[in-house]
CSV table of C-alpha atoms and ligand atoms in Angstrom, one decimal:
chain,number,residue,atom,x,y,z
K,1,MET,CA,244.0,-15.3,-9.3
K,2,LYS,CA,246.0,-17.5,-11.5
K,3,ASP,CA,244.8,-15.9,-14.7
K,4,VAL,CA,245.8,-12.2,-14.0
K,5,THR,CA,249.3,-11.0,-14.4
K,6,ALA,CA,250.3,-7.5,-12.8
K,7,VAL,CA,252.9,-5.3,-14.5
K,8,ILE,CA,254.6,-2.6,-12.5
K,9,LEU,CA,255.9,0.2,-14.5
K,10,ALA,CA,259.1,1.1,-13.0
K,11,ALA,CA,261.6,2.1,-15.4
K,12,GLY,CA,261.4,5.9,-15.3
K,13,MET,CA,264.2,8.2,-14.0
K,14,GLY,CA,262.0,9.9,-11.6
K,15,THR,CA,263.3,13.3,-13.1
K,16,ARG,CA,261.3,15.4,-10.9
K,17,MET,CA,262.5,13.7,-7.9
K,18,LYS,CA,266.2,14.9,-8.6
K,19,THR,CA,267.6,11.6,-7.3
K,20,ASP,CA,270.3,9.2,-7.9
K,21,ILE,CA,268.3,6.3,-6.9
K,22,PRO,CA,265.3,4.6,-8.6
K,23,LYS,CA,262.2,6.5,-7.6
K,24,VAL,CA,260.5,3.1,-6.7
K,25,LEU,CA,263.1,2.5,-4.0
K,26,HIS,CA,262.2,5.8,-2.1
K,27,MET,CA,260.6,5.1,1.3
K,28,VAL,CA,257.2,5.8,2.6
K,29,ALA,CA,256.9,5.1,6.4
K,30,SER,CA,260.0,2.8,6.2
K,31,ARG,CA,259.0,0.8,3.3
K,32,THR,CA,259.9,1.4,-0.4
K,33,LEU,CA,257.2,2.4,-2.9
K,34,LEU,CA,258.0,-0.8,-4.8
K,35,GLU,CA,257.6,-3.0,-1.7
K,36,ARG,CA,254.2,-1.3,-0.8
K,37,ILE,CA,253.0,-1.9,-4.3
K,38,THR,CA,254.0,-5.5,-4.3
K,39,SER,CA,252.4,-6.4,-1.1
K,40,SER,CA,249.1,-4.9,-1.9
K,41,LEU,CA,249.1,-6.6,-5.2
K,42,LYS,CA,250.2,-10.0,-3.5
K,43,SER,CA,247.3,-9.6,-0.7
K,44,ALA,CA,244.9,-8.8,-3.7
K,45,GLY,CA,245.7,-12.4,-4.6
K,46,ILE,CA,247.9,-11.6,-7.6
K,47,GLU,CA,250.8,-14.1,-7.6
K,48,ASP,CA,252.5,-13.3,-10.9
K,49,ILE,CA,254.3,-10.0,-10.9
K,50,PHE,CA,256.5,-8.4,-13.6
K,51,ALA,CA,258.3,-5.1,-13.2
K,52,VAL,CA,259.6,-3.2,-16.1
K,53,ILE,CA,262.9,-1.6,-15.0
K,54,GLY,CA,265.5,0.5,-16.7
K,55,TYR,CA,267.0,3.4,-14.8
K,56,LYS,CA,269.5,1.8,-12.1
K,57,ALA,CA,267.9,-1.5,-12.9
K,58,GLU,CA,270.3,-3.3,-11.0
K,59,MET,CA,269.6,-1.7,-7.6
K,60,ILE,CA,265.9,-2.7,-7.9
K,61,GLU,CA,266.8,-6.4,-9.1
K,62,SER,CA,269.1,-7.0,-6.1
K,63,LEU,CA,266.4,-6.1,-3.5
K,64,PHE,CA,263.4,-7.7,-5.3
K,65,ARG,CA,264.8,-10.6,-7.0
K,66,GLU,CA,262.8,-13.2,-4.8
K,67,GLN,CA,259.4,-11.4,-5.4
K,68,MET,CA,258.9,-10.6,-9.0
K,69,ARG,CA,260.3,-11.0,-12.5
K,70,PHE,CA,262.1,-8.4,-14.3
K,71,ILE,CA,261.9,-7.0,-17.7
K,72,ARG,CA,264.5,-4.4,-19.0
K,73,GLN,CA,263.3,-1.3,-20.9
K,74,PRO,CA,266.4,-0.6,-23.1
K,75,GLU,CA,265.4,3.0,-23.8
K,76,LEU,CA,263.1,5.1,-21.7
K,77,LEU,CA,260.7,5.9,-24.4
K,78,GLY,CA,257.5,6.1,-22.2
K,79,SER,CA,255.0,4.1,-20.4
K,80,GLY,CA,253.4,2.7,-23.7
K,81,ASP,CA,257.0,1.6,-24.8
K,82,ALA,CA,257.6,0.1,-21.3
K,83,LEU,CA,254.3,-2.0,-21.2
K,84,ALA,CA,255.0,-3.2,-24.9
K,85,HIS,CA,258.1,-4.8,-23.6
K,86,ALA,CA,256.3,-6.6,-20.7
K,87,VAL,CA,253.7,-8.0,-23.1
K,88,ASP,CA,256.5,-9.6,-25.2
K,89,PHE,CA,257.5,-11.8,-22.4
K,90,MET,CA,253.8,-13.0,-21.5
K,91,THR,CA,252.8,-16.4,-22.0
K,92,ASP,CA,249.0,-17.4,-23.1
K,93,ARG,CA,248.5,-18.4,-19.5
K,94,GLU,CA,246.9,-15.3,-18.4
K,95,ASN,CA,243.5,-13.5,-19.5
K,96,ALA,CA,244.0,-10.3,-17.8
K,97,VAL,CA,246.9,-7.8,-17.2
K,98,LEU,CA,246.7,-5.5,-14.5
K,99,VAL,CA,249.0,-2.5,-15.1
K,100,THR,CA,250.0,0.0,-12.4
K,101,CYS,CA,252.8,2.6,-12.0
K,102,GLY,CA,255.6,2.1,-9.5
K,103,ASP,CA,255.0,5.4,-8.1
K,104,THR,CA,251.4,5.2,-6.8
K,105,PRO,CA,251.8,3.5,-3.4
K,106,LEU,CA,248.5,4.0,-1.9
K,107,ILE,CA,246.2,1.8,-3.9
K,108,THR,CA,244.5,-0.8,-1.8
K,109,LYS,CA,244.2,-4.4,-2.3
K,110,ALA,CA,240.3,-3.7,-2.5
K,111,THR,CA,240.7,-1.4,-5.5
K,112,TYR,CA,243.1,-3.9,-7.3
K,113,ARG,CA,240.4,-6.3,-6.7
K,114,LYS,CA,237.6,-4.1,-7.8
K,115,ILE,CA,239.3,-3.2,-11.1
K,116,ILE,CA,240.2,-6.9,-11.9
K,117,LYS,CA,236.5,-8.0,-11.1
K,118,ALA,CA,235.1,-5.2,-13.4
K,119,GLN,CA,237.3,-6.4,-16.3
K,120,ALA,CA,236.1,-10.0,-15.9
K,121,GLU,CA,232.4,-9.1,-15.3
K,122,GLU,CA,232.0,-6.9,-18.2
K,123,ASP,CA,234.4,-8.8,-20.5
K,124,ALA,CA,236.1,-5.1,-21.1
K,125,SER,CA,238.9,-4.6,-23.3
K,126,CYS,CA,240.2,-2.2,-20.7
K,127,VAL,CA,239.3,-0.9,-17.4
K,128,LEU,CA,240.7,2.5,-16.3
K,129,LEU,CA,241.2,3.5,-12.7
K,130,THR,CA,240.0,6.9,-12.1
K,131,SER,CA,239.4,9.5,-9.3
K,132,VAL,CA,237.8,12.9,-9.1
K,133,VAL,CA,240.2,15.2,-7.2
K,134,ASP,CA,240.3,18.9,-6.4
K,135,ASP,CA,243.8,19.4,-8.0
K,136,PRO,CA,244.0,17.4,-11.2
K,137,SER,CA,247.0,19.2,-12.4
K,138,SER,CA,250.1,16.8,-13.5
K,139,TYR,CA,247.6,14.0,-14.0
K,140,GLY,CA,246.1,12.6,-17.3
K,141,ARG,CA,242.4,13.6,-17.7
K,142,ILE,CA,239.6,11.3,-18.6
K,143,VAL,CA,237.7,12.9,-21.5
K,144,ARG,CA,234.0,11.6,-21.9
K,145,GLY,CA,231.7,11.8,-24.7
K,146,GLU,CA,228.2,13.3,-24.4
K,147,ALA,CA,226.6,10.0,-23.0
K,148,GLY,CA,229.3,9.9,-20.4
K,149,GLU,CA,231.2,7.0,-22.2
K,150,ILE,CA,235.0,7.3,-22.1
K,151,ALA,CA,236.4,8.8,-25.2
K,152,ARG,CA,240.2,9.2,-24.3
K,153,ILE,CA,242.8,10.2,-21.9
K,154,THR,CA,244.6,13.5,-22.5
K,155,GLU,CA,247.9,14.2,-20.8
K,156,GLU,CA,248.6,17.4,-19.0
K,157,LYS,CA,250.8,19.0,-21.8
K,158,ASP,CA,248.2,18.4,-24.5
K,159,LEU,CA,245.2,19.5,-22.8
K,160,SER,CA,242.8,22.1,-24.4
K,161,ALA,CA,241.4,25.0,-22.4
K,162,GLU,CA,238.2,23.3,-21.9
K,163,GLU,CA,239.8,19.8,-20.9
K,164,LYS,CA,241.7,21.6,-18.2
K,165,LYS,CA,238.5,22.0,-16.2
K,166,ILE,CA,238.1,18.3,-16.2
K,167,LYS,CA,238.7,16.8,-12.6
K,168,GLU,CA,238.5,13.2,-13.3
K,169,ILE,CA,242.0,11.9,-13.5
K,170,ASN,CA,243.6,8.8,-14.9
K,171,VAL,CA,245.2,7.2,-11.7
K,172,GLY,CA,247.7,5.1,-14.1
K,173,THR,CA,246.4,1.6,-13.1
K,174,TYR,CA,244.4,-0.4,-15.8
K,175,CYS,CA,243.1,-3.7,-16.3
K,176,PHE,CA,243.4,-5.2,-19.8
K,177,LYS,CA,242.2,-8.1,-21.6
K,178,LYS,CA,245.4,-9.7,-22.6
K,179,GLY,CA,244.7,-10.6,-26.3
K,180,GLU,CA,243.6,-7.0,-27.1
K,181,LEU,CA,246.4,-5.5,-25.2
K,182,ALA,CA,248.8,-7.5,-27.1
K,183,ARG,CA,247.2,-6.6,-30.4
K,184,TYR,CA,246.8,-3.0,-30.0
K,185,ILE,CA,249.8,-1.7,-27.9
K,186,ARG,CA,252.0,-1.6,-30.9
K,187,GLU,CA,249.7,0.9,-32.5
K,188,ILE,CA,250.4,3.6,-30.1
K,189,GLU,CA,252.6,6.2,-32.0
K,190,MET,CA,255.1,8.5,-30.3
K,191,ASN,CA,253.9,11.8,-28.8
K,192,GLU,CA,255.8,14.5,-30.7
K,193,LYS,CA,256.0,16.8,-27.9
K,194,LYS,CA,257.4,14.5,-25.4
K,195,LYS,CA,259.1,12.1,-27.8
K,196,GLU,CA,257.5,9.3,-25.8
K,197,PHE,CA,254.9,6.5,-26.4
K,198,TYR,CA,251.9,7.2,-24.1
K,199,LEU,CA,250.4,4.1,-22.6
K,200,THR,CA,247.2,6.5,-22.4
K,201,ASP,CA,246.9,6.7,-26.1
K,202,ILE,CA,245.7,3.0,-26.1
K,203,VAL,CA,242.3,4.1,-25.0
K,204,ASP,CA,241.5,6.0,-28.0
K,205,ILE,CA,242.8,3.3,-30.1
K,206,LEU,CA,240.8,0.7,-28.4
K,207,LYS,CA,237.6,3.0,-28.8
K,208,LYS,CA,238.2,3.6,-32.5
K,209,ASN,CA,238.3,-0.1,-33.1
K,210,GLY,CA,235.0,-0.5,-31.3
K,211,LYS,CA,236.3,-2.0,-28.1
K,212,LYS,CA,234.7,-1.6,-24.6
K,213,VAL,CA,236.5,0.7,-22.1
K,214,ILE,CA,235.1,1.4,-18.9
K,215,SER,CA,236.3,3.0,-15.6
K,216,VAL,CA,235.9,2.2,-11.8
K,217,SER,CA,236.8,4.8,-9.4
K,218,CYS,CA,239.0,4.7,-6.1
K,219,ASP,CA,238.8,6.8,-3.1
K,220,SER,CA,240.7,10.3,-3.6
K,221,SER,CA,243.5,9.4,-1.0
K,222,GLU,CA,244.6,6.5,-3.1
K,223,HIS,CA,245.4,8.3,-6.4
K,224,ILE,CA,248.6,10.2,-5.7
K,225,GLY,CA,251.6,9.6,-7.8
K,226,VAL,CA,255.0,10.3,-6.2
K,227,ASN,CA,256.6,12.5,-8.7
K,228,SER,CA,258.4,15.0,-6.6
K,229,ARG,CA,259.9,15.1,-2.9
K,230,GLU,CA,256.8,17.1,-2.1
K,231,ASP,CA,254.5,14.3,-3.2
K,232,LEU,CA,256.6,12.0,-1.3
K,233,ALA,CA,256.3,14.1,1.9
K,234,ARG,CA,252.6,14.3,1.2
K,235,VAL,CA,252.3,10.5,0.9
K,236,ASN,CA,254.3,10.0,3.9
K,237,THR,CA,252.0,12.3,6.0
K,238,MET,CA,249.0,10.4,4.6
K,239,VAL,CA,250.2,7.0,5.8
K,240,TYR,CA,251.2,8.2,9.2
K,241,ARG,CA,247.9,10.1,9.9
K,242,LYS,CA,245.9,7.1,8.7
K,243,LYS,CA,247.9,5.0,11.1
K,244,ALA,CA,247.5,7.3,14.0
K,245,LYS,CA,243.5,7.5,13.3
K,246,GLU,CA,243.4,3.6,13.2
K,247,LEU,CA,245.2,3.4,16.5
K,248,MET,CA,242.9,6.0,18.2
K,249,GLU,CA,239.8,4.0,16.9
K,250,ALA,CA,241.2,1.0,18.5
K,251,GLY,CA,241.6,2.6,21.9
K,252,VAL,CA,245.2,4.3,21.9
K,253,THR,CA,245.5,7.9,23.1
K,254,ILE,CA,247.6,9.9,20.7
K,255,VAL,CA,248.2,13.2,22.5
K,256,ASP,CA,248.9,15.0,19.0
K,257,PRO,CA,248.3,12.9,16.0
K,258,ASP,CA,250.1,15.3,13.8
K,259,SER,CA,253.5,15.0,15.6
K,260,VAL,CA,253.8,11.1,15.8
K,261,TYR,CA,255.4,8.9,13.1
K,262,ILE,CA,254.1,5.3,13.4
K,263,ASP,CA,254.6,2.8,10.7
K,264,ASP,CA,251.7,0.9,9.4
K,265,SER,CA,253.2,-2.4,10.4
K,266,ALA,CA,253.5,-1.4,14.2
K,267,SER,CA,250.7,-2.5,16.7
K,268,VAL,CA,249.8,-0.7,19.8
K,269,GLY,CA,247.6,-2.0,22.6
K,270,LYS,CA,244.6,-0.2,24.1
K,271,ASP,CA,245.0,2.5,26.8
K,272,SER,CA,248.6,3.0,25.8
K,273,ILE,CA,249.5,6.9,25.5
K,274,ILE,CA,251.7,8.0,22.6
K,275,PHE,CA,253.3,11.5,23.5
K,276,PRO,CA,254.4,14.0,20.7
K,277,GLY,CA,257.6,13.5,18.8
K,278,THR,CA,257.6,9.6,18.9
K,279,VAL,CA,258.9,7.6,16.0
K,280,ILE,CA,257.9,3.9,15.6
K,281,GLU,CA,259.6,2.1,12.8
K,282,GLY,CA,258.8,-1.3,11.2
K,283,GLU,CA,257.5,-4.2,13.1
K,284,VAL,CA,257.2,-3.0,16.6
K,285,LYS,CA,254.6,-4.5,19.1
K,286,ILE,CA,253.4,-2.3,22.0
K,287,GLY,CA,251.1,-3.8,24.7
K,288,LYS,CA,248.4,-2.3,26.7
K,289,GLY,CA,248.8,0.7,29.0
K,290,CYS,CA,252.1,1.8,27.8
K,291,ARG,CA,253.5,5.3,27.8
K,292,ILE,CA,255.6,6.4,25.0
K,293,GLY,CA,257.5,9.6,24.6
K,294,PRO,CA,257.7,12.4,24.1
K,295,PHE,CA,260.6,12.1,21.8
K,296,ALA,CA,261.2,8.3,21.9
K,297,ARG,CA,262.4,6.1,19.0
K,298,LEU,CA,261.4,2.5,18.7
K,299,ARG,CA,263.1,0.6,15.9
K,300,PRO,CA,262.3,-2.8,14.2
K,301,GLY,CA,262.1,-5.9,16.4
K,302,THR,CA,261.0,-3.8,19.7
K,303,ARG,CA,258.6,-5.5,21.8
K,304,LEU,CA,256.9,-4.0,24.8
K,305,LYS,CA,254.5,-5.9,27.2
K,306,ASN,CA,252.1,-4.2,29.2
K,307,ASN,CA,252.5,-1.0,31.4
K,308,VAL,CA,256.0,-0.2,30.0
K,309,GLU,CA,257.3,3.2,30.2
K,310,VAL,CA,259.6,4.6,27.5
K,311,GLY,CA,260.3,8.2,28.2
K,312,ASN,CA,262.1,11.1,26.5
K,313,PHE,CA,265.0,10.6,24.1
K,314,VAL,CA,265.1,6.8,24.5
K,315,GLU,CA,266.0,4.6,21.6
K,316,ILE,CA,265.1,1.0,21.7
K,317,CYS,CA,266.0,-1.6,18.9
K,318,ARG,CA,265.5,-5.4,18.6
K,319,SER,CA,264.7,-5.7,22.2
K,320,GLU,CA,262.0,-7.0,24.7
K,321,LEU,CA,260.9,-5.3,27.7
K,322,GLY,CA,258.5,-7.1,30.2
K,323,ASN,CA,255.6,-5.9,32.2
K,324,ASN,CA,256.0,-2.7,34.2
K,325,THR,CA,259.4,-2.1,33.2
K,326,ARG,CA,260.6,1.5,32.9
K,327,VAL,CA,263.2,3.3,30.8
K,328,LYS,CA,262.2,7.0,31.2
K,329,HIS,CA,265.1,9.1,30.2
K,330,HIS,CA,267.9,9.4,27.7
K,331,SER,CA,268.8,5.7,27.0
K,332,TYR,CA,269.7,3.4,24.5
K,333,LEU,CA,268.9,-0.5,24.4
K,334,GLY,CA,269.8,-2.6,21.6
K,335,ASP,CA,269.6,-6.4,21.3
K,336,THR,CA,268.3,-6.4,25.0
K,337,VAL,CA,265.8,-8.6,26.8
K,338,ALA,CA,264.6,-7.3,29.9
K,339,GLY,CA,262.2,-8.9,32.4
K,340,ARG,CA,259.3,-7.4,34.3
K,341,ASP,CA,259.6,-4.6,36.8
K,342,VAL,CA,262.9,-3.5,35.8
K,343,ASN,CA,264.1,0.0,36.5
K,344,ILE,CA,266.3,1.4,33.8
K,345,GLY,CA,268.0,4.6,35.0
K,346,ALA,CA,268.5,7.7,33.0
K,347,GLY,CA,271.4,7.5,30.5
K,348,THR,CA,271.5,3.7,30.7
K,349,MET,CA,273.4,2.6,27.6
K,350,THR,CA,273.9,-0.9,26.2
K,351,ALA,CA,277.2,-1.4,24.3
K,352,ASN,CA,275.7,-4.0,21.8
K,353,TYR,CA,278.0,-3.5,18.8
K,354,ASP,CA,282.0,-3.9,18.7
K,355,GLY,CA,282.2,-2.7,15.0
K,356,LYS,CA,281.7,-6.4,13.6
K,357,ASN,CA,279.1,-8.2,15.6
K,358,LYS,CA,276.2,-7.4,17.8
K,359,TYR,CA,275.8,-9.0,21.2
K,360,ARG,CA,273.0,-9.5,23.7
K,361,THR,CA,272.1,-8.1,27.0
K,362,LEU,CA,269.8,-9.8,29.4
K,363,ILE,CA,268.2,-8.1,32.5
K,364,GLY,CA,266.3,-10.2,35.1
K,365,ASP,CA,263.1,-9.3,36.8
K,366,GLY,CA,263.2,-6.5,39.1
K,367,ALA,CA,266.8,-5.6,38.5
K,368,PHE,CA,267.6,-2.0,39.1
K,369,LEU,CA,270.0,0.1,36.9
K,370,GLY,CA,271.3,3.3,38.3
K,371,VAL,CA,271.7,6.5,36.3
K,372,GLY,CA,274.5,6.3,33.6
K,373,SER,CA,274.9,2.7,33.7
K,374,VAL,CA,277.0,1.1,30.7
K,375,LEU,CA,276.5,-2.4,29.9
K,376,ILE,CA,278.9,-4.1,27.5
K,377,ALA,CA,277.4,-6.9,25.7
K,378,PRO,CA,277.3,-9.9,25.9
K,379,VAL,CA,276.4,-9.6,29.6
K,380,VAL,CA,273.7,-10.9,32.0
K,381,ILE,CA,272.2,-8.8,34.8
K,382,GLY,CA,270.4,-11.2,37.2
K,383,PRO,CA,266.9,-10.7,38.6
K,384,LYS,CA,266.9,-8.2,41.6
K,385,ALA,CA,270.5,-7.2,40.9
K,386,VAL,CA,271.6,-3.5,41.4
K,387,VAL,CA,274.0,-1.7,39.3
K,388,GLY,CA,275.1,1.6,40.8
K,389,ALA,CA,275.0,4.8,39.2
K,390,GLY,CA,277.8,5.5,36.8
K,391,SER,CA,279.0,1.8,36.6
K,392,VAL,CA,280.4,0.1,33.6
K,393,VAL,CA,279.6,-3.5,33.6
K,394,THR,CA,282.1,-5.2,31.2
K,395,LYS,CA,281.3,-7.9,28.9
K,396,ASN,CA,280.8,-11.6,30.3
K,397,ARG,CA,281.1,-10.2,33.8
K,398,ASP,CA,277.6,-11.4,34.8
K,399,VAL,CA,276.0,-10.0,37.9
K,400,GLY,CA,274.3,-12.8,39.8
K,401,LYS,CA,270.7,-12.8,41.3
K,402,GLY,CA,270.3,-9.9,43.9
K,403,ARG,CA,274.0,-9.0,43.7
K,404,THR,CA,275.1,-5.3,43.8
K,405,VAL,CA,277.9,-4.0,41.5
K,406,ALA,CA,279.4,-0.5,41.2
K,407,GLY,CA,282.3,1.1,39.7
K,408,VAL,CA,284.5,1.5,36.4
K,409,PRO,CA,284.7,-1.5,35.8
K,410,ALA,CA,282.0,-2.6,38.0
K,411,VAL,CA,282.9,-4.9,41.0
K,412,ASP,CA,280.7,-6.7,43.3
K,413,ILE,CA,279.9,-4.8,46.3
K,414,THR,CA,277.2,-6.7,48.0
K,415,GLU,CA,278.8,-7.6,51.1
K,416,LYS,CA,280.6,-4.3,51.6
K,417,ARG,CA,277.2,-2.8,51.2
K,418,LYS,CA,275.7,-4.9,53.9
K,419,THR,CA,278.1,-3.7,56.4
K,420,THR,CA,278.0,-0.1,55.9
A,501,UD1,C1,251.3,9.0,-15.8
A,501,UD1,C2,250.1,8.8,-17.0
A,501,UD1,C3,249.1,9.9,-16.5
A,501,UD1,C4,248.5,9.5,-15.1
A,501,UD1,C5,249.7,9.5,-14.1
A,501,UD1,C6,249.2,8.9,-12.9
A,501,UD1,C7,251.2,8.3,-19.1
A,501,UD1,C8,251.7,8.6,-20.4
A,501,UD1,N1,250.5,9.2,-18.3
A,501,UD1,O1,251.7,10.2,-15.9
A,501,UD1,O2,247.9,9.8,-17.4
A,501,UD1,O3,247.6,10.5,-14.7
A,501,UD1,O4,250.9,8.6,-14.7
A,501,UD1,O5,250.3,8.9,-11.8
A,501,UD1,O6,251.3,7.2,-18.6
A,501,UD1,N2,257.8,4.5,-17.0
A,501,UD1,C9,258.6,3.7,-17.6
A,501,UD1,N3,259.2,3.7,-18.7
A,501,UD1,C10,259.3,5.1,-19.3
A,501,UD1,C11,258.5,6.1,-18.7
A,501,UD1,C12,257.8,5.9,-17.6
A,501,UD1,O7,258.6,2.4,-17.0
A,501,UD1,O8,259.9,5.1,-20.3
A,501,UD1,C13,257.0,4.4,-15.7
A,501,UD1,C14,257.5,5.2,-14.6
A,501,UD1,O9,258.7,4.5,-14.0
A,501,UD1,C15,256.3,5.4,-13.8
A,501,UD1,C16,255.2,5.2,-14.9
A,501,UD1,O10,255.7,4.6,-15.9
A,501,UD1,O11,256.2,4.5,-12.9
A,501,UD1,C17,254.4,6.6,-15.2
A,501,UD1,O12,255.5,7.5,-15.7
A,501,UD1,P1,255.5,9.0,-15.2
A,501,UD1,O13,256.6,9.6,-15.8
A,501,UD1,O14,255.4,9.0,-13.8
A,501,UD1,O15,254.0,9.4,-15.8
A,501,UD1,P2,253.2,10.6,-15.2
A,501,UD1,O16,253.7,11.9,-15.9
A,501,UD1,O17,253.2,10.7,-13.8
A,502,CA,CA1,254.1,9.5,-12.2
């Protein structure tokens, strides 16, 4: 979609969040609001993305420099003022401008496509994304005329008693014909109550000039704008529940879907069982027939092959476990690659970080680690090797294939063991 530019409005202070960081950098299921919106826009086929930033702009720029272009809004004078600054930077290349708020992270690529398509097909000056919701409070309402045509958007603070009953809300995503947006955005006047320029006032202006303003609707799960910590929690819950539902539909057993927190970027194979209290963060891949939890935490870069067991109070990060490997209780594995049929005893810990660098631990097929083993990386535990309970295997003191070590520090006791 070469002729569409997207603008993300992200300059606001997020006053109701009571936060020192920009609202768009708050996280939903391990990804920032801005990252979620950007990736939906990109997967809808939009390559050219602007973000209007203001409050703590440097923080946003440093994280998203590669992904979009930035425009500074010098004074936070409202969404209309924010978009006006973006329009100044646009060239004649694009025909349509898709505008979306940096705090509505659940709009899908299909919805972005739908609004762009409607604008092109109907040659509309503006397409509004609307949704009919049970609780419209805090959103702008879509006011329609007698024939059902859009008349204007009225913001919460300016609603009449009659307008308060309207359940159709402005989601805050719009697709404009570029030329008309540029022409009419300057006509927005400051709202006297809030001393801001409301982007939403452009609807009334376009209508009064005889321009075509239409709407498309989205699913009521997509409209939520994150204005408060409560909204943020609600959106998080929605993302986690949706993921749990998708996994169950794909053949994963989730004992209690309300008590697991699986990021949408994770994958889980069928006939795996996820027990309550499990947290799965980022790109984690779990094979078939695994048992995870209760109370397990799998962090980014975890790869579990098939029939792996990860039990209670186990944390795994940037590690791979082969088929049938078990780590069932109270362990930490970081930067570890373990083969198949490995038994990792309760309380096994990898010491993967020396305060400066991280090091790897390799564990061969069929190795057996006793309860309370500490493995100081870098270290290799060979195939079928045995580490006695309570041992500390120190760094670079690799344990050979089939050898047995024990003690603090661990020493080879293979021969001794044979004779006793
Ligand atoms: C806005 C809409 C409202 C809609 C709702 C949907 C306006 C006037 N109202 O209300 O109709 O129902 O979104 O969620 O637009 N921003 C700037 N610069 C500013 C002020 C705001 O970039 O000076 C950005 C914010 O960062 C935010 C977006 O514009 O991403 C919307 O601002 P916000 O204050 O959240 O507006 P709402 O009251 O939610
Ligand atoms: Ca908002």
